[in-house]
Structures are given as structure tokens and as C-alpha cells.
Amino acid sequence: MKGWLITNKYYVSSNLLVLKDILIESSKRFDIDLTCYNNIEILNILSDSNYKKPDFVLFWDKDVKLASYLESENIRVFNRSDSIKNCDDKSLTYLKLRNKNIKMPKTIFSPLMYYHDIYKDKEYIDYILNNLSFPFVYKECYGSFGKQVYLINDKNELIDRIKKSDTWPFEMQELVKSSFGKDIRVYVVGNEIVGGMKRINKNGDFRANLEIGGVSEKYNLNDKQAEMALTVVSELKLDFAGVDILFGENEEPVLCEVNSNAFFIGFNKTLNLNVADYIFKHIVKTLS
């Protein structure tokens, strides 16, 4: 079986290089010939009418147009373009799941903006203040590793943050205080839960991401947390994903967000397993 692993030419990090090595090594155990390309290299390949199609594409990018292009060539893409799109845009994630009996924080999102000074619109600012209480969470709709997520403590901070966002879409959510600085990352592949990892930030940050100082430990999911993770992945039609769950009152699970191509290096180390093996097992089963 032959596959392409696609990453983005314009995103390079040491963690991505490690991840690629893990995926390539894992693919060999499943007799898969996996070749790594960036998104620009793939465009050049697709421009040749005589190119040889792979059996599948493992799409470790968020270039949904390219993923859709590959699907139009009748190539099976893991994850599918629509699934990536609905995870990459956090407001779309909320809209896709809001009537599916999945507990989420109260959420409002920015309107379509044609100019950058929406922060001057008193009607819109009043709308936010009438629907959310300080402090609340401000998220740019496109972001990773917790780096585009902010805690807003007052009106001045809100206006300043909207200024900085320019016309970039964003959403705002109530702060789940019972989950301040802690959450659960659940990795799901196919219809199987690989495991759960609790993330804790001991430095006073409300975000628990490992990339910004969080620490991790193995976590045994309860039935409600497991059910939420599986339901979310099914509703979004994901082949694999990292599902982030908050601790609501009385430990009630509250969905934070869903990552269509969540890095799993820290997850592997914490749980002493290899998520890549689960992914390739799922790919082989799906295509057989």
C-alpha cells in the first residue's frame, strides 16, 4: 500500500519533524510505503496529468482547499476536508455540535467584518457585555497550541483584543471556572478511544496546553467523558482527532475544542503508546 503524508511547507518546527519520523516508522510496520510531501510539492505533482495516485493521503495540514482537491481526484484523505474545516474554525465546531446534546460553554462569535474598527461599534460591544460576564475566554477562530486564546477581564481588555484581531474572526466563551488551568485530551481513532491525558498548568495560566507550560499525566476517563469524545468524533466525521474536554461542575464534561490533526508526541510519552500505530491500523482497515 502506498500513501502520501502531506504537511505544510510554511510551518516548520522540531515537533513536526519528530512527528513525521514517528509516522514514517509506524507506517513500515503496516507495510505501507509512505512518502512525505509539503503542500506545494503536491500541487506540482497534481499538475502532471500522468501522476500515479497513492492509495491514500494522510493529511497533516489545514489546507482544506488542497484536501478537497485531492478528494476531487478520488483519493481517500484522512481526515476529510470537511472534517478539517469544521475543526480548524472553532466557531464552525460550535455550530456543528450545538444541537447534538453536547455540553459546551456559552459561546458567541464575531460577525463577518469588512473593516477593522468594529471595536468602535457600541451596539456590538453591548451585545457581548450583555451575554457574557467577566472574566471570559476570547479565541481567534483559527489557532493552535493555545496561543491564540486569551482571558478577558474587563471592557478595556476586550476592546484592545478586538483591535489586535483586526478583521480576523473570533469567538468568545464563558470561562468554566471549575476547569481553570486543567483539562483532558482524549485521542480517538476510528470509533476507538486510544486513551486520556490530563493536562495541568501549575503556573497560574487558565490554559493547560503542554506547549505553554502544562504538565501531563495519564487519566482514566469516566463513561460520560468517553461518550462525549466518541460522539464528537462521529458527528464531525473524523477518522482521528484530539478532543479537549473541560471539567464542569461536579465533573460534568464540557467540550472545549476538537483538533483534526493533534500532535501526539506528549500523548505518546505520557501514556507509553504510539498513536501513529492506531492511525495506520484504522487506515488499513478502512481501505481493505
PDB file of C-alpha atoms in Angstrom:
ATOM      1  CA  MET A   1       0.000   0.000   0.000  1.00  0.00           C
ATOM      2  CA  LYS A   2       1.276   3.443  -0.916  1.00  0.00           C
ATOM      3  CA  GLY A   3       0.436   6.666   0.890  1.00  0.00           C
ATOM      4  CA  TRP A   4       1.335  10.323   0.932  1.00  0.00           C
ATOM      5  CA  LEU A   5       1.954  12.224   4.155  1.00  0.00           C
ATOM      6  CA  ILE A   6       1.244  15.898   3.489  1.00  0.00           C
ATOM      7  CA  THR A   7       2.475  18.732   5.686  1.00  0.00           C
ATOM      8  CA  ASN A   8       2.644  22.491   5.167  1.00  0.00           C
ATOM      9  CA  LYS A   9       5.761  23.993   3.624  1.00  0.00           C
ATOM     10  CA  TYR A  10       5.350  27.174   5.646  1.00  0.00           C
ATOM     11  CA  TYR A  11       5.065  25.544   9.057  1.00  0.00           C
ATOM     12  CA  VAL A  12       8.304  24.028  10.346  1.00  0.00           C
ATOM     13  CA  SER A  13       9.046  23.016  13.929  1.00  0.00           C
ATOM     14  CA  SER A  14      11.156  20.478  15.768  1.00  0.00           C
ATOM     15  CA  ASN A  15       7.969  18.756  16.972  1.00  0.00           C
ATOM     16  CA  LEU A  16       6.720  18.387  13.408  1.00  0.00           C
ATOM     17  CA  LEU A  17       9.994  16.754  12.367  1.00  0.00           C
ATOM     18  CA  VAL A  18       9.720  14.301  15.264  1.00  0.00           C
ATOM     19  CA  LEU A  19       6.081  13.609  14.395  1.00  0.00           C
ATOM     20  CA  LYS A  20       6.962  12.876  10.767  1.00  0.00           C
ATOM     21  CA  ASP A  21       9.631  10.400  11.867  1.00  0.00           C
ATOM     22  CA  ILE A  22       7.143   8.650  14.175  1.00  0.00           C
ATOM     23  CA  LEU A  23       4.575   8.368  11.369  1.00  0.00           C
ATOM     24  CA  ILE A  24       7.091   7.070   8.829  1.00  0.00           C
ATOM     25  CA  GLU A  25       8.464   4.458  11.240  1.00  0.00           C
ATOM     26  CA  SER A  26       4.946   3.336  12.148  1.00  0.00           C
ATOM     27  CA  SER A  27       3.875   3.040   8.505  1.00  0.00           C
ATOM     28  CA  LYS A  28       6.638   0.493   7.898  1.00  0.00           C
ATOM     29  CA  ARG A  29       5.134  -1.829  10.494  1.00  0.00           C
ATOM     30  CA  PHE A  30       1.962  -1.917   8.374  1.00  0.00           C
ATOM     31  CA  ASP A  31       3.819  -2.493   5.072  1.00  0.00           C
ATOM     32  CA  ILE A  32       2.911   0.982   3.888  1.00  0.00           C
ATOM     33  CA  ASP A  33       5.212   2.906   1.577  1.00  0.00           C
ATOM     34  CA  LEU A  34       4.706   6.412   2.992  1.00  0.00           C
ATOM     35  CA  THR A  35       6.220   9.373   1.153  1.00  0.00           C
ATOM     36  CA  CYS A  36       6.265  12.828   2.744  1.00  0.00           C
ATOM     37  CA  TYR A  37       5.462  15.914   0.680  1.00  0.00           C
ATOM     38  CA  ASN A  38       4.637  19.502   1.509  1.00  0.00           C
ATOM     39  CA  ASN A  39       1.565  21.189   0.063  1.00  0.00           C
ATOM     40  CA  ILE A  40       3.464  22.988  -2.696  1.00  0.00           C
ATOM     41  CA  GLU A  41       5.169  19.797  -3.859  1.00  0.00           C
ATOM     42  CA  ILE A  42       1.762  18.149  -4.088  1.00  0.00           C
ATOM     43  CA  LEU A  43       0.409  20.952  -6.278  1.00  0.00           C
ATOM     44  CA  ASN A  44       3.292  20.344  -8.682  1.00  0.00           C
ATOM     45  CA  ILE A  45       2.612  16.610  -8.696  1.00  0.00           C
ATOM     46  CA  LEU A  46      -1.101  17.109  -9.359  1.00  0.00           C
ATOM     47  CA  SER A  47      -0.333  19.410 -12.287  1.00  0.00           C
ATOM     48  CA  ASP A  48       1.132  16.405 -14.131  1.00  0.00           C
ATOM     49  CA  SER A  49      -1.766  14.551 -15.756  1.00  0.00           C
ATOM     50  CA  ASN A  50       0.240  11.316 -15.655  1.00  0.00           C
ATOM     51  CA  TYR A  51       0.959  11.274 -11.921  1.00  0.00           C
ATOM     52  CA  LYS A  52       0.356   7.986 -10.097  1.00  0.00           C
ATOM     53  CA  LYS A  53      -2.286   8.185  -7.390  1.00  0.00           C
ATOM     54  CA  PRO A  54      -1.492   6.902  -3.920  1.00  0.00           C
ATOM     55  CA  ASP A  55      -3.872   4.568  -2.110  1.00  0.00           C
ATOM     56  CA  PHE A  56      -4.475   7.260   0.489  1.00  0.00           C
ATOM     57  CA  VAL A  57      -3.305  10.595   1.824  1.00  0.00           C
ATOM     58  CA  LEU A  58      -2.552  11.249   5.490  1.00  0.00           C
ATOM     59  CA  PHE A  59      -3.230  14.976   5.578  1.00  0.00           C
ATOM     60  CA  TRP A  60      -1.287  16.620   8.407  1.00  0.00           C
ATOM     61  CA  ASP A  61      -2.209  20.148   7.406  1.00  0.00           C
ATOM     62  CA  LYS A  62      -5.170  22.525   7.489  1.00  0.00           C
ATOM     63  CA  ASP A  63      -5.107  23.490   3.811  1.00  0.00           C
ATOM     64  CA  VAL A  64      -8.713  22.426   3.255  1.00  0.00           C
ATOM     65  CA  LYS A  65      -8.733  23.519  -0.380  1.00  0.00           C
ATOM     66  CA  LEU A  66      -5.864  21.182  -1.157  1.00  0.00           C
ATOM     67  CA  ALA A  67      -7.553  18.358   0.762  1.00  0.00           C
ATOM     68  CA  SER A  68     -10.714  18.967  -1.248  1.00  0.00           C
ATOM     69  CA  TYR A  69      -8.683  18.994  -4.476  1.00  0.00           C
ATOM     70  CA  LEU A  70      -7.257  15.576  -3.611  1.00  0.00           C
ATOM     71  CA  GLU A  71     -10.737  14.261  -2.878  1.00  0.00           C
ATOM     72  CA  SER A  72     -11.913  15.501  -6.267  1.00  0.00           C
ATOM     73  CA  GLU A  73      -9.202  13.232  -7.701  1.00  0.00           C
ATOM     74  CA  ASN A  74     -10.929  10.308  -5.936  1.00  0.00           C
ATOM     75  CA  ILE A  75      -8.131   9.914  -3.397  1.00  0.00           C
ATOM     76  CA  ARG A  76      -9.146   8.925   0.138  1.00  0.00           C
ATOM     77  CA  VAL A  77      -7.925  11.612   2.506  1.00  0.00           C
ATOM     78  CA  PHE A  78      -7.507  11.080   6.253  1.00  0.00           C
ATOM     79  CA  ASN A  79      -9.017  13.343   7.674  1.00  0.00           C
ATOM     80  CA  ARG A  80     -11.520  14.523   5.096  1.00  0.00           C
ATOM     81  CA  SER A  81     -11.538  18.177   4.022  1.00  0.00           C
ATOM     82  CA  ASP A  82     -14.944  18.983   5.568  1.00  0.00           C
ATOM     83  CA  SER A  83     -13.899  17.464   8.887  1.00  0.00           C
ATOM     84  CA  ILE A  84     -10.685  19.500   8.928  1.00  0.00           C
ATOM     85  CA  LYS A  85     -12.610  22.682   8.084  1.00  0.00           C
ATOM     86  CA  ASN A  86     -15.148  22.146  10.857  1.00  0.00           C
ATOM     87  CA  CYS A  87     -12.384  21.664  13.424  1.00  0.00           C
ATOM     88  CA  ASP A  88      -9.991  24.356  12.217  1.00  0.00           C
ATOM     89  CA  ASP A  89     -12.644  27.059  12.547  1.00  0.00           C
ATOM     90  CA  LYS A  90     -13.657  26.928  16.215  1.00  0.00           C
ATOM     91  CA  SER A  91     -16.928  28.731  15.543  1.00  0.00           C
ATOM     92  CA  LEU A  92     -17.892  26.086  12.973  1.00  0.00           C
ATOM     93  CA  THR A  93     -17.117  23.373  15.529  1.00  0.00           C
ATOM     94  CA  TYR A  94     -19.574  25.024  17.905  1.00  0.00           C
ATOM     95  CA  LEU A  95     -22.268  25.392  15.234  1.00  0.00           C
ATOM     96  CA  LYS A  96     -21.927  21.792  14.047  1.00  0.00           C
ATOM     97  CA  LEU A  97     -22.298  20.438  17.578  1.00  0.00           C
ATOM     98  CA  ARG A  98     -24.629  22.904  19.320  1.00  0.00           C
ATOM     99  CA  ASN A  99     -27.839  20.859  18.904  1.00  0.00           C
ATOM    100  CA  LYS A 100     -26.254  17.442  19.422  1.00  0.00           C
ATOM    101  CA  ASN A 101     -26.718  17.119  23.196  1.00  0.00           C
ATOM    102  CA  ILE A 102     -23.068  18.025  23.780  1.00  0.00           C
ATOM    103  CA  LYS A 103     -22.367  20.362  26.685  1.00  0.00           C
ATOM    104  CA  MET A 104     -20.309  23.390  25.589  1.00  0.00           C
ATOM    105  CA  PRO A 105     -19.565  26.765  27.196  1.00  0.00           C
ATOM    106  CA  LYS A 106     -21.938  29.589  26.294  1.00  0.00           C
ATOM    107  CA  THR A 107     -20.468  30.929  23.050  1.00  0.00           C
ATOM    108  CA  ILE A 108     -20.888  33.989  20.837  1.00  0.00           C
ATOM    109  CA  PHE A 109     -18.823  34.741  17.771  1.00  0.00           C
ATOM    110  CA  SER A 110     -17.824  37.679  15.661  1.00  0.00           C
ATOM    111  CA  PRO A 111     -19.875  38.814  12.675  1.00  0.00           C
ATOM    112  CA  LEU A 112     -18.433  38.981   9.182  1.00  0.00           C
ATOM    113  CA  MET A 113     -16.251  42.104   9.199  1.00  0.00           C
ATOM    114  CA  TYR A 114     -15.315  44.228   6.196  1.00  0.00           C
ATOM    115  CA  TYR A 115     -13.406  46.816   8.222  1.00  0.00           C
ATOM    116  CA  HIS A 116     -11.180  46.565  11.269  1.00  0.00           C
ATOM    117  CA  ASP A 117     -12.733  49.091  13.661  1.00  0.00           C
ATOM    118  CA  ILE A 118     -15.733  47.031  14.794  1.00  0.00           C
ATOM    119  CA  TYR A 119     -14.476  47.692  18.342  1.00  0.00           C
ATOM    120  CA  LYS A 120     -15.986  51.194  17.965  1.00  0.00           C
ATOM    121  CA  ASP A 121     -19.466  49.735  17.423  1.00  0.00           C
ATOM    122  CA  LYS A 122     -21.225  50.325  20.753  1.00  0.00           C
ATOM    123  CA  GLU A 123     -24.166  48.116  19.772  1.00  0.00           C
ATOM    124  CA  TYR A 124     -21.859  45.136  19.189  1.00  0.00           C
ATOM    125  CA  ILE A 125     -19.806  45.714  22.347  1.00  0.00           C
ATOM    126  CA  ASP A 126     -23.020  45.992  24.368  1.00  0.00           C
ATOM    127  CA  TYR A 127     -24.218  42.730  22.821  1.00  0.00           C
ATOM    128  CA  ILE A 128     -21.078  40.978  24.102  1.00  0.00           C
ATOM    129  CA  LEU A 129     -21.320  42.518  27.563  1.00  0.00           C
ATOM    130  CA  ASN A 130     -24.999  41.619  27.857  1.00  0.00           C
ATOM    131  CA  ASN A 131     -24.302  37.964  27.048  1.00  0.00           C
ATOM    132  CA  LEU A 132     -21.043  37.196  28.847  1.00  0.00           C
ATOM    133  CA  SER A 133     -19.685  38.039  32.291  1.00  0.00           C
ATOM    134  CA  PHE A 134     -16.051  38.842  33.059  1.00  0.00           C
ATOM    135  CA  PRO A 135     -13.732  37.107  33.003  1.00  0.00           C
ATOM    136  CA  PHE A 136     -14.442  35.241  29.768  1.00  0.00           C
ATOM    137  CA  VAL A 137     -12.378  33.468  27.113  1.00  0.00           C
ATOM    138  CA  TYR A 138     -11.558  35.057  23.770  1.00  0.00           C
ATOM    139  CA  LYS A 139     -10.405  32.735  20.964  1.00  0.00           C
ATOM    140  CA  GLU A 140      -9.306  33.553  17.467  1.00  0.00           C
ATOM    141  CA  CYS A 141     -11.217  31.083  15.320  1.00  0.00           C
ATOM    142  CA  TYR A 142      -8.039  29.792  13.699  1.00  0.00           C
ATOM    143  CA  GLY A 143      -5.274  28.901  16.113  1.00  0.00           C
ATOM    144  CA  SER A 144      -3.254  26.074  17.648  1.00  0.00           C
ATOM    145  CA  PHE A 145      -1.440  25.117  20.835  1.00  0.00           C
ATOM    146  CA  GLY A 146      -3.474  27.575  22.938  1.00  0.00           C
ATOM    147  CA  LYS A 147      -1.516  30.536  21.583  1.00  0.00           C
ATOM    148  CA  GLN A 148      -4.489  32.461  20.188  1.00  0.00           C
ATOM    149  CA  VAL A 149      -6.621  32.098  23.327  1.00  0.00           C
ATOM    150  CA  TYR A 150      -6.928  34.928  25.867  1.00  0.00           C
ATOM    151  CA  LEU A 151      -8.643  35.650  29.163  1.00  0.00           C
ATOM    152  CA  ILE A 152     -10.617  38.906  29.065  1.00  0.00           C
ATOM    153  CA  ASN A 153     -11.057  40.603  32.441  1.00  0.00           C
ATOM    154  CA  ASP A 154     -12.760  43.896  31.584  1.00  0.00           C
ATOM    155  CA  LYS A 155     -14.165  46.061  28.796  1.00  0.00           C
ATOM    156  CA  ASN A 156     -10.846  47.750  28.032  1.00  0.00           C
ATOM    157  CA  GLU A 157      -9.136  44.376  27.537  1.00  0.00           C
ATOM    158  CA  LEU A 158     -11.981  43.288  25.265  1.00  0.00           C
ATOM    159  CA  ILE A 159     -11.713  46.368  23.047  1.00  0.00           C
ATOM    160  CA  ASP A 160      -7.926  46.104  22.912  1.00  0.00           C
ATOM    161  CA  ARG A 161      -8.094  42.445  21.898  1.00  0.00           C
ATOM    162  CA  ILE A 162     -10.666  43.096  19.153  1.00  0.00           C
ATOM    163  CA  LYS A 163      -8.400  45.874  17.837  1.00  0.00           C
ATOM    164  CA  LYS A 164      -5.488  43.449  17.613  1.00  0.00           C
ATOM    165  CA  SER A 165      -7.596  40.824  15.887  1.00  0.00           C
ATOM    166  CA  ASP A 166      -8.319  43.268  13.053  1.00  0.00           C
ATOM    167  CA  THR A 167     -10.829  41.506  10.745  1.00  0.00           C
ATOM    168  CA  TRP A 168      -9.748  38.022  11.848  1.00  0.00           C
ATOM    169  CA  PRO A 169     -12.785  36.012  13.050  1.00  0.00           C
ATOM    170  CA  PHE A 170     -13.045  35.205  16.746  1.00  0.00           C
ATOM    171  CA  GLU A 171     -15.380  33.711  19.305  1.00  0.00           C
ATOM    172  CA  MET A 172     -15.942  34.352  22.997  1.00  0.00           C
ATOM    173  CA  GLN A 173     -16.948  31.813  25.620  1.00  0.00           C
ATOM    174  CA  GLU A 174     -17.882  31.783  29.261  1.00  0.00           C
ATOM    175  CA  LEU A 175     -14.999  30.724  31.488  1.00  0.00           C
ATOM    176  CA  VAL A 176     -15.522  27.278  33.002  1.00  0.00           C
ATOM    177  CA  LYS A 177     -14.029  28.198  36.372  1.00  0.00           C
ATOM    178  CA  SER A 178     -14.059  24.637  37.690  1.00  0.00           C
ATOM    179  CA  SER A 179     -11.602  23.742  34.908  1.00  0.00           C
ATOM    180  CA  PHE A 180      -9.216  26.701  35.325  1.00  0.00           C
ATOM    181  CA  GLY A 181      -5.754  25.520  34.281  1.00  0.00           C
ATOM    182  CA  LYS A 182      -6.741  21.903  33.672  1.00  0.00           C
ATOM    183  CA  ASP A 183      -8.421  19.805  31.005  1.00  0.00           C
ATOM    184  CA  ILE A 184      -8.408  16.368  29.390  1.00  0.00           C
ATOM    185  CA  ARG A 185      -7.012  15.498  25.964  1.00  0.00           C
ATOM    186  CA  VAL A 186      -8.689  12.395  24.560  1.00  0.00           C
ATOM    187  CA  TYR A 187      -7.284  10.798  21.417  1.00  0.00           C
ATOM    188  CA  VAL A 188      -9.824   8.961  19.295  1.00  0.00           C
ATOM    189  CA  VAL A 189      -9.053   6.919  16.177  1.00  0.00           C
ATOM    190  CA  GLY A 190     -11.955   5.446  14.229  1.00  0.00           C
ATOM    191  CA  ASN A 191     -14.516   4.530  16.848  1.00  0.00           C
ATOM    192  CA  GLU A 192     -11.868   3.671  19.430  1.00  0.00           C
ATOM    193  CA  ILE A 193     -10.592   5.734  22.319  1.00  0.00           C
ATOM    194  CA  VAL A 194      -6.812   5.417  22.402  1.00  0.00           C
ATOM    195  CA  GLY A 195      -6.588   6.975  25.848  1.00  0.00           C
ATOM    196  CA  GLY A 196      -6.944  10.058  28.001  1.00  0.00           C
ATOM    197  CA  MET A 197      -4.388  12.528  29.301  1.00  0.00           C
ATOM    198  CA  LYS A 198      -4.987  15.145  31.971  1.00  0.00           C
ATOM    199  CA  ARG A 199      -3.165  18.439  31.401  1.00  0.00           C
ATOM    200  CA  ILE A 200      -2.480  20.820  34.265  1.00  0.00           C
ATOM    201  CA  ASN A 201      -0.902  24.279  34.228  1.00  0.00           C
ATOM    202  CA  LYS A 202       0.725  24.955  37.608  1.00  0.00           C
ATOM    203  CA  ASN A 203       1.866  28.464  36.680  1.00  0.00           C
ATOM    204  CA  GLY A 204      -1.480  30.207  37.111  1.00  0.00           C
ATOM    205  CA  ASP A 205      -2.448  30.148  33.417  1.00  0.00           C
ATOM    206  CA  PHE A 206      -6.056  29.202  32.643  1.00  0.00           C
ATOM    207  CA  ARG A 207      -4.835  27.243  29.595  1.00  0.00           C
ATOM    208  CA  ALA A 208      -3.496  23.723  30.128  1.00  0.00           C
ATOM    209  CA  ASN A 209      -1.706  23.136  26.798  1.00  0.00           C
ATOM    210  CA  LEU A 210       1.671  21.408  27.110  1.00  0.00           C
ATOM    211  CA  GLU A 211       3.172  23.861  24.613  1.00  0.00           C
ATOM    212  CA  ILE A 212       2.643  26.766  27.029  1.00  0.00           C
ATOM    213  CA  GLY A 213       3.805  25.153  30.238  1.00  0.00           C
ATOM    214  CA  GLY A 214       1.247  22.497  31.088  1.00  0.00           C
ATOM    215  CA  VAL A 215       2.250  19.124  32.518  1.00  0.00           C
ATOM    216  CA  SER A 216       0.502  15.845  31.828  1.00  0.00           C
ATOM    217  CA  GLU A 217      -0.492  12.609  33.470  1.00  0.00           C
ATOM    218  CA  LYS A 218      -2.415   9.543  32.397  1.00  0.00           C
ATOM    219  CA  TYR A 219      -6.135   9.915  33.021  1.00  0.00           C
ATOM    220  CA  ASN A 220      -8.844   7.260  33.190  1.00  0.00           C
ATOM    221  CA  LEU A 221     -11.964   8.612  31.513  1.00  0.00           C
ATOM    222  CA  ASN A 222     -15.360   8.143  33.070  1.00  0.00           C
ATOM    223  CA  ASP A 223     -18.282   6.966  30.955  1.00  0.00           C
ATOM    224  CA  LYS A 224     -19.640  10.461  30.250  1.00  0.00           C
ATOM    225  CA  GLN A 225     -16.254  11.793  29.116  1.00  0.00           C
ATOM    226  CA  ALA A 226     -15.700   8.785  26.864  1.00  0.00           C
ATOM    227  CA  GLU A 227     -19.190   9.098  25.382  1.00  0.00           C
ATOM    228  CA  MET A 228     -18.646  12.790  24.642  1.00  0.00           C
ATOM    229  CA  ALA A 229     -15.341  12.174  22.853  1.00  0.00           C
ATOM    230  CA  LEU A 230     -16.787   9.403  20.677  1.00  0.00           C
ATOM    231  CA  THR A 231     -19.936  11.397  19.869  1.00  0.00           C
ATOM    232  CA  VAL A 232     -17.950  14.474  18.834  1.00  0.00           C
ATOM    233  CA  VAL A 233     -15.672  12.488  16.513  1.00  0.00           C
ATOM    234  CA  SER A 234     -18.674  10.730  14.973  1.00  0.00           C
ATOM    235  CA  GLU A 235     -20.666  13.956  14.436  1.00  0.00           C
ATOM    236  CA  LEU A 236     -17.704  15.669  12.773  1.00  0.00           C
ATOM    237  CA  LYS A 237     -16.963  12.550  10.676  1.00  0.00           C
ATOM    238  CA  LEU A 238     -13.336  12.438  11.779  1.00  0.00           C
ATOM    239  CA  ASP A 239     -11.034   9.482  11.244  1.00  0.00           C
ATOM    240  CA  PHE A 240      -8.882  10.597  14.159  1.00  0.00           C
ATOM    241  CA  ALA A 241      -8.782  13.589  16.472  1.00  0.00           C
ATOM    242  CA  GLY A 242      -7.704  15.037  19.768  1.00  0.00           C
ATOM    243  CA  VAL A 243     -10.774  16.032  21.775  1.00  0.00           C
ATOM    244  CA  ASP A 244     -10.247  18.522  24.603  1.00  0.00           C
ATOM    245  CA  ILE A 245     -12.716  18.265  27.469  1.00  0.00           C
ATOM    246  CA  LEU A 246     -13.110  20.612  30.420  1.00  0.00           C
ATOM    247  CA  PHE A 247     -14.144  19.750  33.972  1.00  0.00           C
ATOM    248  CA  GLY A 248     -17.566  21.242  34.562  1.00  0.00           C
ATOM    249  CA  GLU A 249     -19.358  21.480  37.878  1.00  0.00           C
ATOM    250  CA  ASN A 250     -19.475  18.092  39.627  1.00  0.00           C
ATOM    251  CA  GLU A 251     -17.015  16.795  36.997  1.00  0.00           C
ATOM    252  CA  GLU A 252     -19.607  17.174  34.217  1.00  0.00           C
ATOM    253  CA  PRO A 253     -17.740  17.015  30.875  1.00  0.00           C
ATOM    254  CA  VAL A 254     -17.779  20.243  28.864  1.00  0.00           C
ATOM    255  CA  LEU A 255     -16.356  20.280  25.349  1.00  0.00           C
ATOM    256  CA  CYS A 256     -13.522  22.757  24.828  1.00  0.00           C
ATOM    257  CA  GLU A 257     -12.428  22.107  21.231  1.00  0.00           C
ATOM    258  CA  VAL A 258     -11.544  19.437  18.677  1.00  0.00           C
ATOM    259  CA  ASN A 259      -8.232  19.070  16.841  1.00  0.00           C
ATOM    260  CA  SER A 260      -8.306  17.251  13.498  1.00  0.00           C
ATOM    261  CA  ASN A 261      -4.536  16.710  13.398  1.00  0.00           C
ATOM    262  CA  ALA A 262      -3.500  16.985  17.015  1.00  0.00           C
ATOM    263  CA  PHE A 263       0.172  16.373  17.703  1.00  0.00           C
ATOM    264  CA  PHE A 264       0.626  13.290  19.870  1.00  0.00           C
ATOM    265  CA  ILE A 265       4.281  13.328  20.923  1.00  0.00           C
ATOM    266  CA  GLY A 266       3.463  14.294  24.511  1.00  0.00           C
ATOM    267  CA  PHE A 267       0.473  11.961  24.486  1.00  0.00           C
ATOM    268  CA  ASN A 268       2.698   9.028  23.463  1.00  0.00           C
ATOM    269  CA  LYS A 269       5.178   9.736  26.237  1.00  0.00           C
ATOM    270  CA  THR A 270       2.521  10.196  28.912  1.00  0.00           C
ATOM    271  CA  LEU A 271       0.597   7.025  28.069  1.00  0.00           C
ATOM    272  CA  ASN A 272       3.570   4.978  26.810  1.00  0.00           C
ATOM    273  CA  LEU A 273       1.928   4.089  23.498  1.00  0.00           C
ATOM    274  CA  ASN A 274       2.057   5.099  19.845  1.00  0.00           C
ATOM    275  CA  VAL A 275      -0.974   6.884  18.382  1.00  0.00           C
ATOM    276  CA  ALA A 276       0.504   6.508  14.882  1.00  0.00           C
ATOM    277  CA  ASP A 277       0.019   2.728  15.048  1.00  0.00           C
ATOM    278  CA  TYR A 278      -3.669   3.239  15.779  1.00  0.00           C
ATOM    279  CA  ILE A 279      -3.978   5.640  12.840  1.00  0.00           C
ATOM    280  CA  PHE A 280      -2.383   3.267  10.318  1.00  0.00           C
ATOM    281  CA  LYS A 281      -4.365   0.337  11.674  1.00  0.00           C
ATOM    282  CA  HIS A 282      -7.518   2.391  11.028  1.00  0.00           C
ATOM    283  CA  ILE A 283      -6.361   3.355   7.521  1.00  0.00           C
ATOM    284  CA  VAL A 284      -5.625  -0.257   6.552  1.00  0.00           C
ATOM    285  CA  LYS A 285      -8.964  -1.429   7.953  1.00  0.00           C
ATOM    286  CA  THR A 286     -10.865   1.354   6.153  1.00  0.00           C
ATOM    287  CA  LEU A 287      -9.274   0.625   2.783  1.00  0.00           C
ATOM    288  CA  SER A 288      -9.404  -3.176   2.970  1.00  0.00           C
TER     289      SER A 288
END
